[in-house]
mmCIF file of N, CA and C in Angstrom:
data_model
loop_
_atom_site.group_PDB
_atom_site.id
_atom_site.type_symbol
_atom_site.label_atom_id
_atom_site.label_comp_id
_atom_site.label_asym_id
_atom_site.label_seq_id
_atom_site.Cartn_x
_atom_site.Cartn_y
_atom_site.Cartn_z
ATOM 1 N N MET A 24 11.924 16.246 -6.731
ATOM 2 C CA MET A 24 11.103 15.744 -7.805
ATOM 3 C C MET A 24 11.920 15.861 -9.089
ATOM 4 N N THR A 25 11.804 14.885 -9.941
ATOM 5 C CA THR A 25 12.541 14.921 -11.188
ATOM 6 C C THR A 25 11.852 15.855 -12.166
ATOM 7 N N ALA A 26 12.554 16.188 -13.232
ATOM 8 C CA ALA A 26 11.971 17.085 -14.236
ATOM 9 C C ALA A 26 10.706 16.474 -14.817
ATOM 10 N N SER A 27 10.726 15.163 -15.111
ATOM 11 C CA SER A 27 9.529 14.538 -15.674
ATOM 12 C C SER A 27 8.405 14.497 -14.644
ATOM 13 N N GLY A 28 8.746 14.341 -13.373
ATOM 14 C CA GLY A 28 7.722 14.371 -12.330
ATOM 15 C C GLY A 28 7.077 15.735 -12.230
ATOM 16 N N ALA A 29 7.877 16.783 -12.352
ATOM 17 C CA ALA A 29 7.343 18.142 -12.319
ATOM 18 C C ALA A 29 6.461 18.381 -13.534
ATOM 19 N N ASP A 30 6.879 17.889 -14.699
ATOM 20 C CA ASP A 30 6.078 18.050 -15.908
ATOM 21 C C ASP A 30 4.740 17.333 -15.763
ATOM 22 N N ASN A 31 4.760 16.135 -15.202
ATOM 23 C CA ASN A 31 3.525 15.380 -15.005
ATOM 24 C C ASN A 31 2.595 16.095 -14.035
ATOM 25 N N ALA A 32 3.155 16.666 -12.972
ATOM 26 C CA ALA A 32 2.335 17.382 -11.996
ATOM 27 C C ALA A 32 1.717 18.615 -12.630
ATOM 28 N N ASP A 33 2.483 19.333 -13.451
ATOM 29 C CA ASP A 33 1.945 20.509 -14.139
ATOM 30 C C ASP A 33 0.819 20.119 -15.086
ATOM 31 N N GLN A 34 1.015 19.038 -15.812
ATOM 32 C CA GLN A 34 -0.004 18.583 -16.744
ATOM 33 C C GLN A 34 -1.265 18.157 -16.003
ATOM 34 N N ALA A 35 -1.113 17.471 -14.879
ATOM 35 C CA ALA A 35 -2.271 17.033 -14.097
ATOM 36 C C ALA A 35 -3.027 18.236 -13.565
ATOM 37 N N ARG A 36 -2.311 19.260 -13.129
ATOM 38 C CA ARG A 36 -2.963 20.467 -12.619
ATOM 39 C C ARG A 36 -3.756 21.169 -13.706
ATOM 40 N N GLN A 37 -3.254 21.182 -14.922
ATOM 41 C CA GLN A 37 -3.918 21.866 -16.016
ATOM 42 C C GLN A 37 -5.166 21.131 -16.481
ATOM 43 N N THR A 38 -5.192 19.807 -16.369
ATOM 44 C CA THR A 38 -6.323 19.034 -16.869
ATOM 45 C C THR A 38 -7.337 18.693 -15.784
ATOM 46 N N ALA A 39 -7.051 19.002 -14.541
ATOM 47 C CA ALA A 39 -7.946 18.650 -13.438
ATOM 48 C C ALA A 39 -9.189 19.540 -13.442
ATOM 49 N N ALA A 40 -10.279 18.981 -12.972
ATOM 50 C CA ALA A 40 -11.509 19.756 -12.817
ATOM 51 C C ALA A 40 -11.304 20.793 -11.724
ATOM 52 N N PRO A 41 -12.021 21.918 -11.774
ATOM 53 C CA PRO A 41 -11.818 22.982 -10.778
ATOM 54 C C PRO A 41 -11.926 22.507 -9.334
ATOM 55 N N GLY A 42 -12.887 21.661 -9.003
ATOM 56 C CA GLY A 42 -13.032 21.167 -7.637
ATOM 57 C C GLY A 42 -11.909 20.245 -7.224
ATOM 58 N N ALA A 43 -11.330 19.561 -8.199
ATOM 59 C CA ALA A 43 -10.253 18.619 -7.914
ATOM 60 C C ALA A 43 -8.938 19.337 -7.652
ATOM 61 N N ARG A 44 -8.804 20.582 -8.115
ATOM 62 C CA ARG A 44 -7.548 21.313 -7.933
ATOM 63 C C ARG A 44 -7.260 21.538 -6.460
ATOM 64 N N GLY A 45 -8.277 21.861 -5.677
ATOM 65 C CA GLY A 45 -8.077 22.068 -4.249
ATOM 66 C C GLY A 45 -7.626 20.790 -3.563
ATOM 67 N N LYS A 46 -8.255 19.680 -3.923
ATOM 68 C CA LYS A 46 -7.879 18.380 -3.345
ATOM 69 C C LYS A 46 -6.459 18.014 -3.742
ATOM 70 N N ALA A 47 -6.115 18.273 -5.007
ATOM 71 C CA ALA A 47 -4.767 17.952 -5.475
ATOM 72 C C ALA A 47 -3.739 18.792 -4.736
ATOM 73 N N ALA A 48 -4.044 20.062 -4.517
ATOM 74 C CA ALA A 48 -3.123 20.936 -3.798
ATOM 75 C C ALA A 48 -2.944 20.466 -2.362
ATOM 76 N N GLU A 49 -4.040 20.044 -1.728
ATOM 77 C CA GLU A 49 -3.950 19.522 -0.357
ATOM 78 C C GLU A 49 -3.092 18.271 -0.315
ATOM 79 N N LEU A 50 -3.293 17.388 -1.281
ATOM 80 C CA LEU A 50 -2.530 16.142 -1.327
ATOM 81 C C LEU A 50 -1.050 16.425 -1.550
ATOM 82 N N MET A 51 -0.749 17.340 -2.463
ATOM 83 C CA MET A 51 0.651 17.675 -2.729
ATOM 84 C C MET A 51 1.305 18.293 -1.494
ATOM 85 N N ALA A 52 0.579 19.137 -0.777
ATOM 86 C CA ALA A 52 1.123 19.740 0.442
ATOM 87 C C ALA A 52 1.376 18.665 1.499
ATOM 88 N N ALA A 53 0.467 17.696 1.600
ATOM 89 C CA ALA A 53 0.645 16.610 2.566
ATOM 90 C C ALA A 53 1.861 15.771 2.215
ATOM 91 N N VAL A 54 2.039 15.478 0.938
ATOM 92 C CA VAL A 54 3.191 14.681 0.507
ATOM 93 C C VAL A 54 4.486 15.426 0.824
ATOM 94 N N ARG A 55 4.526 16.715 0.529
ATOM 95 C CA ARG A 55 5.739 17.496 0.831
ATOM 96 C C ARG A 55 6.033 17.502 2.325
ATOM 97 N N ALA A 56 4.993 17.644 3.154
ATOM 98 C CA ALA A 56 5.190 17.678 4.606
ATOM 99 C C ALA A 56 5.744 16.350 5.118
ATOM 100 N N VAL A 57 5.238 15.248 4.585
ATOM 101 C CA VAL A 57 5.709 13.929 5.022
ATOM 102 C C VAL A 57 7.129 13.688 4.525
ATOM 103 N N GLU A 58 7.383 14.014 3.254
ATOM 104 C CA GLU A 58 8.718 13.782 2.700
ATOM 105 C C GLU A 58 9.785 14.618 3.400
ATOM 106 N N SER A 59 9.428 15.820 3.831
ATOM 107 C CA SER A 59 10.398 16.677 4.499
ATOM 108 C C SER A 59 10.601 16.289 5.963
ATOM 109 N N GLY A 60 9.724 15.419 6.481
ATOM 110 C CA GLY A 60 9.817 15.014 7.877
ATOM 111 C C GLY A 60 9.092 15.965 8.807
ATOM 112 N N GLU A 61 8.421 16.955 8.235
ATOM 113 C CA GLU A 61 7.700 17.941 9.030
ATOM 114 C C GLU A 61 6.516 17.322 9.766
ATOM 115 N N ARG A 62 5.840 16.376 9.117
ATOM 116 C CA ARG A 62 4.688 15.711 9.728
ATOM 117 C C ARG A 62 4.736 14.219 9.438
ATOM 118 N N SER A 63 4.047 13.464 10.280
ATOM 119 C CA SER A 63 3.966 12.015 10.117
ATOM 120 C C SER A 63 2.820 11.672 9.163
ATOM 121 N N ALA A 64 2.998 10.633 8.377
ATOM 122 C CA ALA A 64 1.939 10.210 7.463
ATOM 123 C C ALA A 64 0.682 9.813 8.230
ATOM 124 N N ALA A 65 0.849 9.308 9.441
ATOM 125 C CA ALA A 65 -0.299 8.886 10.246
ATOM 126 C C ALA A 65 -1.222 10.056 10.578
ATOM 127 N N GLU A 66 -0.703 11.280 10.561
ATOM 128 C CA GLU A 66 -1.529 12.447 10.873
ATOM 129 C C GLU A 66 -2.583 12.710 9.804
ATOM 130 N N PHE A 67 -2.390 12.182 8.613
ATOM 131 C CA PHE A 67 -3.298 12.465 7.508
ATOM 132 C C PHE A 67 -4.384 11.409 7.347
ATOM 133 N N PHE A 68 -4.322 10.352 8.121
ATOM 134 C CA PHE A 68 -5.297 9.275 7.990
ATOM 135 C C PHE A 68 -6.072 9.097 9.284
ATOM 136 N N ALA A 69 -7.380 9.090 9.180
ATOM 137 C CA ALA A 69 -8.231 8.849 10.342
ATOM 138 C C ALA A 69 -8.376 7.341 10.525
ATOM 139 N N GLU A 70 -8.584 6.938 11.746
ATOM 140 C CA GLU A 70 -8.817 5.518 12.011
ATOM 141 C C GLU A 70 -10.127 5.102 11.341
ATOM 142 N N PRO A 71 -10.157 3.929 10.726
ATOM 143 C CA PRO A 71 -11.407 3.497 10.095
ATOM 144 C C PRO A 71 -12.483 3.247 11.145
ATOM 145 N N ARG A 72 -13.696 3.601 10.825
ATOM 146 C CA ARG A 72 -14.806 3.391 11.748
ATOM 147 C C ARG A 72 -15.256 1.936 11.659
ATOM 148 N N PRO A 73 -15.615 1.340 12.775
ATOM 149 C CA PRO A 73 -16.099 -0.045 12.718
ATOM 150 C C PRO A 73 -17.430 -0.096 11.968
ATOM 151 N N ALA A 74 -17.664 -1.203 11.325
ATOM 152 C CA ALA A 74 -18.914 -1.387 10.582
ATOM 153 C C ALA A 74 -20.080 -1.421 11.565
ATOM 154 N N PRO A 75 -21.197 -0.801 11.206
ATOM 155 C CA PRO A 75 -22.338 -0.826 12.117
ATOM 156 C C PRO A 75 -22.893 -2.252 12.244
ATOM 157 N N ARG A 76 -23.369 -2.552 13.451
ATOM 158 C CA ARG A 76 -23.947 -3.880 13.662
ATOM 159 C C ARG A 76 -25.307 -3.956 12.975
ATOM 160 N N PRO A 77 -25.619 -5.097 12.388
ATOM 161 C CA PRO A 77 -26.943 -5.238 11.772
ATOM 162 C C PRO A 77 -28.029 -5.199 12.847
ATOM 163 N N ARG A 78 -29.122 -4.550 12.558
ATOM 164 C CA ARG A 78 -30.221 -4.453 13.513
ATOM 165 C C ARG A 78 -31.105 -5.691 13.411
ATOM 166 N N ARG A 79 -31.542 -6.143 14.571
ATOM 167 C CA ARG A 79 -32.464 -7.280 14.592
ATOM 168 C C ARG A 79 -33.874 -6.786 14.307
ATOM 169 N N ALA A 80 -34.635 -7.612 13.640
ATOM 170 C CA ALA A 80 -36.031 -7.268 13.353
ATOM 171 C C ALA A 80 -36.828 -7.374 14.655
ATOM 172 N N ALA A 81 -37.763 -6.471 14.840
ATOM 173 C CA ALA A 81 -38.604 -6.493 16.028
ATOM 174 C C ALA A 81 -39.518 -7.728 15.978
ATOM 175 N N PRO A 82 -39.772 -8.325 17.139
ATOM 176 C CA PRO A 82 -40.663 -9.494 17.134
ATOM 177 C C PRO A 82 -42.078 -9.081 16.709
ATOM 178 N N ALA A 83 -42.722 -9.954 16.008
ATOM 179 C CA ALA A 83 -44.074 -9.646 15.476
ATOM 180 C C ALA A 83 -45.147 -9.793 16.526
#
C-alpha cells in the first residue's frame, strides 16, 4: 500500500461509525488475504439466490 493509501485508510477508520469499523476490518482482512494469494476472491462471495417465483392468485 502506498503512503497515501495508508493515510486514507487511517482517516477512514477514524471517521467510520463504530458498527462500520468491524465491517471495514473484515473487508481489509479479506483484501489482504486475496492480495497475498492466501485465499481466493470467490471464497468471499456467496452465489446469488434466484428470485422467488411470483405466486398465482387462488381461484375465486
